[in-house]
PDB file of C-alpha atoms in Angstrom:
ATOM      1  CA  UNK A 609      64.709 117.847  40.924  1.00 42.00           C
ATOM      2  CA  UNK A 610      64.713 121.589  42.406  1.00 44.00           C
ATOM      3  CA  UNK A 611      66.250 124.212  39.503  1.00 44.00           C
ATOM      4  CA  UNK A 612      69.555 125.341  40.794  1.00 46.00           C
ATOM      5  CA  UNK A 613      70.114 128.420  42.248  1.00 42.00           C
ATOM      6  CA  UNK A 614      71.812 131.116  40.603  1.00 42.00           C
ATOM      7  CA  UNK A 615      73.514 132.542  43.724  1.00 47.00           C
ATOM      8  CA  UNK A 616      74.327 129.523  45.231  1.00 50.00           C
ATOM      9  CA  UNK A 617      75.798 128.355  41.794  1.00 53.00           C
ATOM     10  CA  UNK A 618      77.950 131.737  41.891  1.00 60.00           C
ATOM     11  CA  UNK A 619      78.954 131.133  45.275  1.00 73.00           C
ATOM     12  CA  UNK A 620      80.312 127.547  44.323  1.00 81.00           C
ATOM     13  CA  UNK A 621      82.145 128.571  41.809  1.00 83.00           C
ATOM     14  CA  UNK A 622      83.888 130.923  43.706  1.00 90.00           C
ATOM     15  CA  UNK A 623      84.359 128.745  46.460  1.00 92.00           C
ATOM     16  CA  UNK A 624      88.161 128.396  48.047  1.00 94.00           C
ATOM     17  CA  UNK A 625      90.423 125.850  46.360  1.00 95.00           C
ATOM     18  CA  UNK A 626      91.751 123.480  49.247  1.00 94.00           C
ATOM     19  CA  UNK A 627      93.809 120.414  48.721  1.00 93.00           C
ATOM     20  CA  UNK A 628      92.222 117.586  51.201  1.00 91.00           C
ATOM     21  CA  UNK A 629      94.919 114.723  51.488  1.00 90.00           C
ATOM     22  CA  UNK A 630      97.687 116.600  51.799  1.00 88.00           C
ATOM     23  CA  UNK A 631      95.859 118.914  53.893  1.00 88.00           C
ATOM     24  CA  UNK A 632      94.855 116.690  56.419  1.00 90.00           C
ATOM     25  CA  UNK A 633      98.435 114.628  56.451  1.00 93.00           C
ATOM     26  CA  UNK A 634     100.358 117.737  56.814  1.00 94.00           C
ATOM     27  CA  UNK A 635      98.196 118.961  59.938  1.00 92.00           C
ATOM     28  CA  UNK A 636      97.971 115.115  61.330  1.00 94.00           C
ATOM     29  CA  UNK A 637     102.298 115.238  61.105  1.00 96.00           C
ATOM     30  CA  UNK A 638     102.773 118.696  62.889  1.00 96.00           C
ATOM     31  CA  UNK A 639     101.272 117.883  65.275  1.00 95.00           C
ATOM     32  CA  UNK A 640     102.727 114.457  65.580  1.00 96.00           C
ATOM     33  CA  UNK A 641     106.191 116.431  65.527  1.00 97.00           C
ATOM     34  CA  UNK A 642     105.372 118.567  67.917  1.00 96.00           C
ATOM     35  CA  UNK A 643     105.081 115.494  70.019  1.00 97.00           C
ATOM     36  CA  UNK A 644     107.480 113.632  69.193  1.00 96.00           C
ATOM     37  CA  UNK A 645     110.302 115.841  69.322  1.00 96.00           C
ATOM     38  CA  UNK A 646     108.977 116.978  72.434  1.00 95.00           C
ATOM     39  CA  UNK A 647     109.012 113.812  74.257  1.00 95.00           C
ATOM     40  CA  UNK A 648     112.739 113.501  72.814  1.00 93.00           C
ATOM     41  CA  UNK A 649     113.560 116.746  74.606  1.00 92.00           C
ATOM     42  CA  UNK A 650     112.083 115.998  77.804  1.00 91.00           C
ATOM     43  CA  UNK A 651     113.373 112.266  77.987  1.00 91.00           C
ATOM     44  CA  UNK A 652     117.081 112.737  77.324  1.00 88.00           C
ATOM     45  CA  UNK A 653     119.284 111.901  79.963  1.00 86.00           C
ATOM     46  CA  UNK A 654     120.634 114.715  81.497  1.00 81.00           C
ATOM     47  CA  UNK A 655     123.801 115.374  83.616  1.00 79.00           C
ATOM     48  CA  UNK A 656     122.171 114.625  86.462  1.00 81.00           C
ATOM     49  CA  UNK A 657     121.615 111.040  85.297  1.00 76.00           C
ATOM     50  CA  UNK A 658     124.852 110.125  83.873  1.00 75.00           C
ATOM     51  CA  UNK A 659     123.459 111.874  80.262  1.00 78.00           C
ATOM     52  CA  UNK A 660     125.700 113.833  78.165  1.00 87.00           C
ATOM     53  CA  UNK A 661     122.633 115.990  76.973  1.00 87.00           C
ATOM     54  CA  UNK A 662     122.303 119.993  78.600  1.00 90.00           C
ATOM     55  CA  UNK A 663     119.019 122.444  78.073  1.00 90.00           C
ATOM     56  CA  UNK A 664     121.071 123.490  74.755  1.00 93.00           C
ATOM     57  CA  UNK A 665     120.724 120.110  72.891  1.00 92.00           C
ATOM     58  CA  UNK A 666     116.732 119.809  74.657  1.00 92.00           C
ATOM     59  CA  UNK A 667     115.427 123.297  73.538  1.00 94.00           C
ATOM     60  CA  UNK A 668     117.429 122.176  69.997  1.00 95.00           C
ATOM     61  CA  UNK A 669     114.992 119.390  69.675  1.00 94.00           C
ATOM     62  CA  UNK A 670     111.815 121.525  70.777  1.00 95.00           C
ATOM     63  CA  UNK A 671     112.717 123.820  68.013  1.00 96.00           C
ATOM     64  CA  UNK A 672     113.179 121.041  65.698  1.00 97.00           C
ATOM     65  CA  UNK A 673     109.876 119.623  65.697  1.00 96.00           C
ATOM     66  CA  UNK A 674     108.216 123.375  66.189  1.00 97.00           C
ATOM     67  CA  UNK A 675     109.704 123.929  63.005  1.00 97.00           C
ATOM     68  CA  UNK A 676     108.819 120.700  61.122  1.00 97.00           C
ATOM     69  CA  UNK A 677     105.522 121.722  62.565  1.00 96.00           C
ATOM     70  CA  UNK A 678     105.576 125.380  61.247  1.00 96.00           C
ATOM     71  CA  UNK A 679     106.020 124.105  58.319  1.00 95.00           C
ATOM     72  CA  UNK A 680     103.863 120.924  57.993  1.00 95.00           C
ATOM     73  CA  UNK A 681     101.407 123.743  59.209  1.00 94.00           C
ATOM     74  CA  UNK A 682     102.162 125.827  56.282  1.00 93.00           C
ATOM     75  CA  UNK A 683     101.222 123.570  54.070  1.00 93.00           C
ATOM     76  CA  UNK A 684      98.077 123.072  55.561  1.00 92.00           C
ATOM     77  CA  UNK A 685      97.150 126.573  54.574  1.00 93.00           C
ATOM     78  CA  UNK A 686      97.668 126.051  50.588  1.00 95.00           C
ATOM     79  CA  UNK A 687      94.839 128.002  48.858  1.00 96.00           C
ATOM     80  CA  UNK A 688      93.519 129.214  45.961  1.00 96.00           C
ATOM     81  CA  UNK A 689      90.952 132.207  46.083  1.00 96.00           C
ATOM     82  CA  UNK A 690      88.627 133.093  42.941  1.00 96.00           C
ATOM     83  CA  UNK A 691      86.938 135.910  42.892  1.00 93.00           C
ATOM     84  CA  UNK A 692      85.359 137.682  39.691  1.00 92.00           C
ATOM     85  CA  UNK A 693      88.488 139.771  39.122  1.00 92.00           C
ATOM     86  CA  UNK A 694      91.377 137.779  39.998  1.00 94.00           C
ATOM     87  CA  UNK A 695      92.722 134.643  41.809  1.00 96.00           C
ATOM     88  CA  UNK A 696      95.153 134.618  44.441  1.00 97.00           C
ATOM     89  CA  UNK A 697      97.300 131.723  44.906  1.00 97.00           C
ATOM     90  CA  UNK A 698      98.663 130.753  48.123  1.00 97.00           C
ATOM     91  CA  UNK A 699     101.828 128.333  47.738  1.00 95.00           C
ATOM     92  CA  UNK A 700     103.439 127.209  50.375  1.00 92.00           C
ATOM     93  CA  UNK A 701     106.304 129.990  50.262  1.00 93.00           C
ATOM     94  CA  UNK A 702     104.802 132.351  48.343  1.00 94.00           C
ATOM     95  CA  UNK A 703     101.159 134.529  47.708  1.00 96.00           C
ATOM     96  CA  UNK A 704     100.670 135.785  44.266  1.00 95.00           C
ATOM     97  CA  UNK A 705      97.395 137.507  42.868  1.00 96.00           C
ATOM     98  CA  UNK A 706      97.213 136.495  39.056  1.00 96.00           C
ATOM     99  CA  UNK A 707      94.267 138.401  37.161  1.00 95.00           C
ATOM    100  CA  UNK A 708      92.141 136.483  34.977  1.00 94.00           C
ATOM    101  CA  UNK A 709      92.817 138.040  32.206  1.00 93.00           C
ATOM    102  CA  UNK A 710      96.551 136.922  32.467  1.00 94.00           C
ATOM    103  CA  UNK A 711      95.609 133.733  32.106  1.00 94.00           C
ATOM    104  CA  UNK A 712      96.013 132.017  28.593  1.00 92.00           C
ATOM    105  CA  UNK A 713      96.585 128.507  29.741  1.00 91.00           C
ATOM    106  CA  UNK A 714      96.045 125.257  32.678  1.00 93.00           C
ATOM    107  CA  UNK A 715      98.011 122.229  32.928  1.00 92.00           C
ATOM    108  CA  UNK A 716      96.736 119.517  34.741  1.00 89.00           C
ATOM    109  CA  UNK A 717      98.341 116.220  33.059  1.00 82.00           C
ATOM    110  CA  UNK A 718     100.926 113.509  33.026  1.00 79.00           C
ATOM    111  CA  UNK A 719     103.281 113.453  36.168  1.00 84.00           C
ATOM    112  CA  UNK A 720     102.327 116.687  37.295  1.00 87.00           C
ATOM    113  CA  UNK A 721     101.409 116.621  40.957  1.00 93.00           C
ATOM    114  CA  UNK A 722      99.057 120.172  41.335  1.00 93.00           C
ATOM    115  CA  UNK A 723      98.017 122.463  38.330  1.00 94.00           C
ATOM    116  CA  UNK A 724      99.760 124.935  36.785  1.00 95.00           C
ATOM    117  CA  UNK A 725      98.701 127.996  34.702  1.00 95.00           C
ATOM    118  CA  UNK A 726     100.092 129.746  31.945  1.00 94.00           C
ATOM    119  CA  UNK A 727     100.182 133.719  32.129  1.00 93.00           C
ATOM    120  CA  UNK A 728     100.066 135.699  29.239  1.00 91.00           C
ATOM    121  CA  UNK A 729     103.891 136.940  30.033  1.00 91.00           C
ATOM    122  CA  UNK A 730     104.507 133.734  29.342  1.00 90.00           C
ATOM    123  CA  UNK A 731     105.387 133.070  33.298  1.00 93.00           C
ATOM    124  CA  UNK A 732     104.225 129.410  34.536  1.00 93.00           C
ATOM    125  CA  UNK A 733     102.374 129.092  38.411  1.00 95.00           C
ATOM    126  CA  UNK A 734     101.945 126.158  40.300  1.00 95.00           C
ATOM    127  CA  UNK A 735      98.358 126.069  42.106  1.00 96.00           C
ATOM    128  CA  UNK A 736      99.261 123.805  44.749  1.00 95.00           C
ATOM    129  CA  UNK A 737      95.488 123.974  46.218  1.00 95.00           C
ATOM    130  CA  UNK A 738      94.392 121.831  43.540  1.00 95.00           C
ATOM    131  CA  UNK A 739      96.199 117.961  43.356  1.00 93.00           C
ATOM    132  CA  UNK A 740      96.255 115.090  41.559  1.00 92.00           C
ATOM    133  CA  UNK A 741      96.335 113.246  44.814  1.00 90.00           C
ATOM    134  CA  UNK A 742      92.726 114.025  46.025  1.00 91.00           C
ATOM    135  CA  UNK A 743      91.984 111.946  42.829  1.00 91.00           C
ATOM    136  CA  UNK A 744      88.464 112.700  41.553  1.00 93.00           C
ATOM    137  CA  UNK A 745      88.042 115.710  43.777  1.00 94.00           C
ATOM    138  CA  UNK A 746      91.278 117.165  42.588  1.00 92.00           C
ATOM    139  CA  UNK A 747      89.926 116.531  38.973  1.00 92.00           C
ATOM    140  CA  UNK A 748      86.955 117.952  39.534  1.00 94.00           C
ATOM    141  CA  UNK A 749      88.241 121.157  40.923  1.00 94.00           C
ATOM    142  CA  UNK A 750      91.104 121.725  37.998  1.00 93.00           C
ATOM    143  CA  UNK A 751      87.870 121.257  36.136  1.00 93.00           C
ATOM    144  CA  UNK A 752      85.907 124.046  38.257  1.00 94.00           C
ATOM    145  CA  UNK A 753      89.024 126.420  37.891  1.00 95.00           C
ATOM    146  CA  UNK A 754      89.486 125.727  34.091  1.00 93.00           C
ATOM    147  CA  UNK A 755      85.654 127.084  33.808  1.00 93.00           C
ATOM    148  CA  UNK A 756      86.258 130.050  35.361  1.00 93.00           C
ATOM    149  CA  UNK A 757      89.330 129.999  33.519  1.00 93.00           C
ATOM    150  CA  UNK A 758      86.876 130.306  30.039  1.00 91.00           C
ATOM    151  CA  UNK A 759      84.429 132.428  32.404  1.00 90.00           C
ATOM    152  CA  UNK A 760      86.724 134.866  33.605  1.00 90.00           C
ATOM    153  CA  UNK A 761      90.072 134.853  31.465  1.00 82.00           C
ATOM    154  CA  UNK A 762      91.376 136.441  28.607  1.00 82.00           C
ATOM    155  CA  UNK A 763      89.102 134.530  25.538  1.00 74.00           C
ATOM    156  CA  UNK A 764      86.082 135.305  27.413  1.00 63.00           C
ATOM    157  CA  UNK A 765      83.260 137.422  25.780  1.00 54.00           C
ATOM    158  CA  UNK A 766      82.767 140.422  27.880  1.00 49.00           C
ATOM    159  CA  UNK A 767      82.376 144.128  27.073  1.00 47.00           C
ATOM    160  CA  UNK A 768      85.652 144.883  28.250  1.00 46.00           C
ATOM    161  CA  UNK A 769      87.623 142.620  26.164  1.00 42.00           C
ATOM    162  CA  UNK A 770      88.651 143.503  23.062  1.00 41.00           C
ATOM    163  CA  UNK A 771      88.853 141.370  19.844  1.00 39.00           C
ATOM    164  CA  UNK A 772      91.739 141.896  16.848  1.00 38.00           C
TER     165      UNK A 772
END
């Protein structure tokens, strides 16, 4: 067995949290709405054809499934970003930059579906990149940010921290 590398190692650590399922589900069903609702818009009868439907009610059904889409596509995006000072969090309506040494705490149990951490303010954030529904992946990457949790957070033993 080759010894592992130590920059390779870094880099993995600090790879990008990315949910898969969810990921791949939300980007399968935007496009799907896109589609769908499209084909809706295009196929309702019209005036001409004894309809009741006008371009008002078809462009209303375009937007429809661009927006499901938008927002299916949104999800998509969920990330979580380490690097050695802080990680940002991208939710799917918000981005928030949390520095390591903020956070005290991760939660990763019982019916919750992503992790959450605990900041030091005692504030709570979801990190939806990481999910209990990519099963053993999803464990092993709450497991990946809890270690950099220990790394990088607030108990760690650097010459910056300061003990009481």
């Amino acid at each position: 067995m080759a010894p592992a590398h130590p920059d390779r190692d870094g880099q993995a650590a600090f790879a990008t949290f990315r949910p898969r399922r969810g990921r791949a589900v939300s980007a399968v069903f935007a496009v799907l709405s896109v589609v769908v609702f499209g084909l809706i818009a295009v196929l309702l009868p019209g005036l001409s054809v004894g309809g009741q439907w006008r371009v008002g009610d078809r462009l209303f059904f375009a937007g429809v499934g661009v927006s499901i889409a938008a927002l299916l596509w949104r999800y998509a995006t969920i990330r979580a970003t380490p690097t050695r000072e802080a990680l940002t969090i991208r939710n799917l309506f918000t981005t928030r930059t949390v520095p390591w040494q903020s956070v005290v705490d991760l939660r990763f149990a019982g019916g919750d579906p992503w992790v959450t951490i605990e900041l030091d303010d005692t504030d709570t954030v979801a990190v939806m990149a990481v999910q209990k529904a990519d099963g053993s992946f999803g464990r092993a990457e709450a497991s990946r940010l809890a270690a950099l949790i220990q790394a990088l957070g607030p108990s760690a033993t650097s010459p910056d921290v300061q003990r009481d």
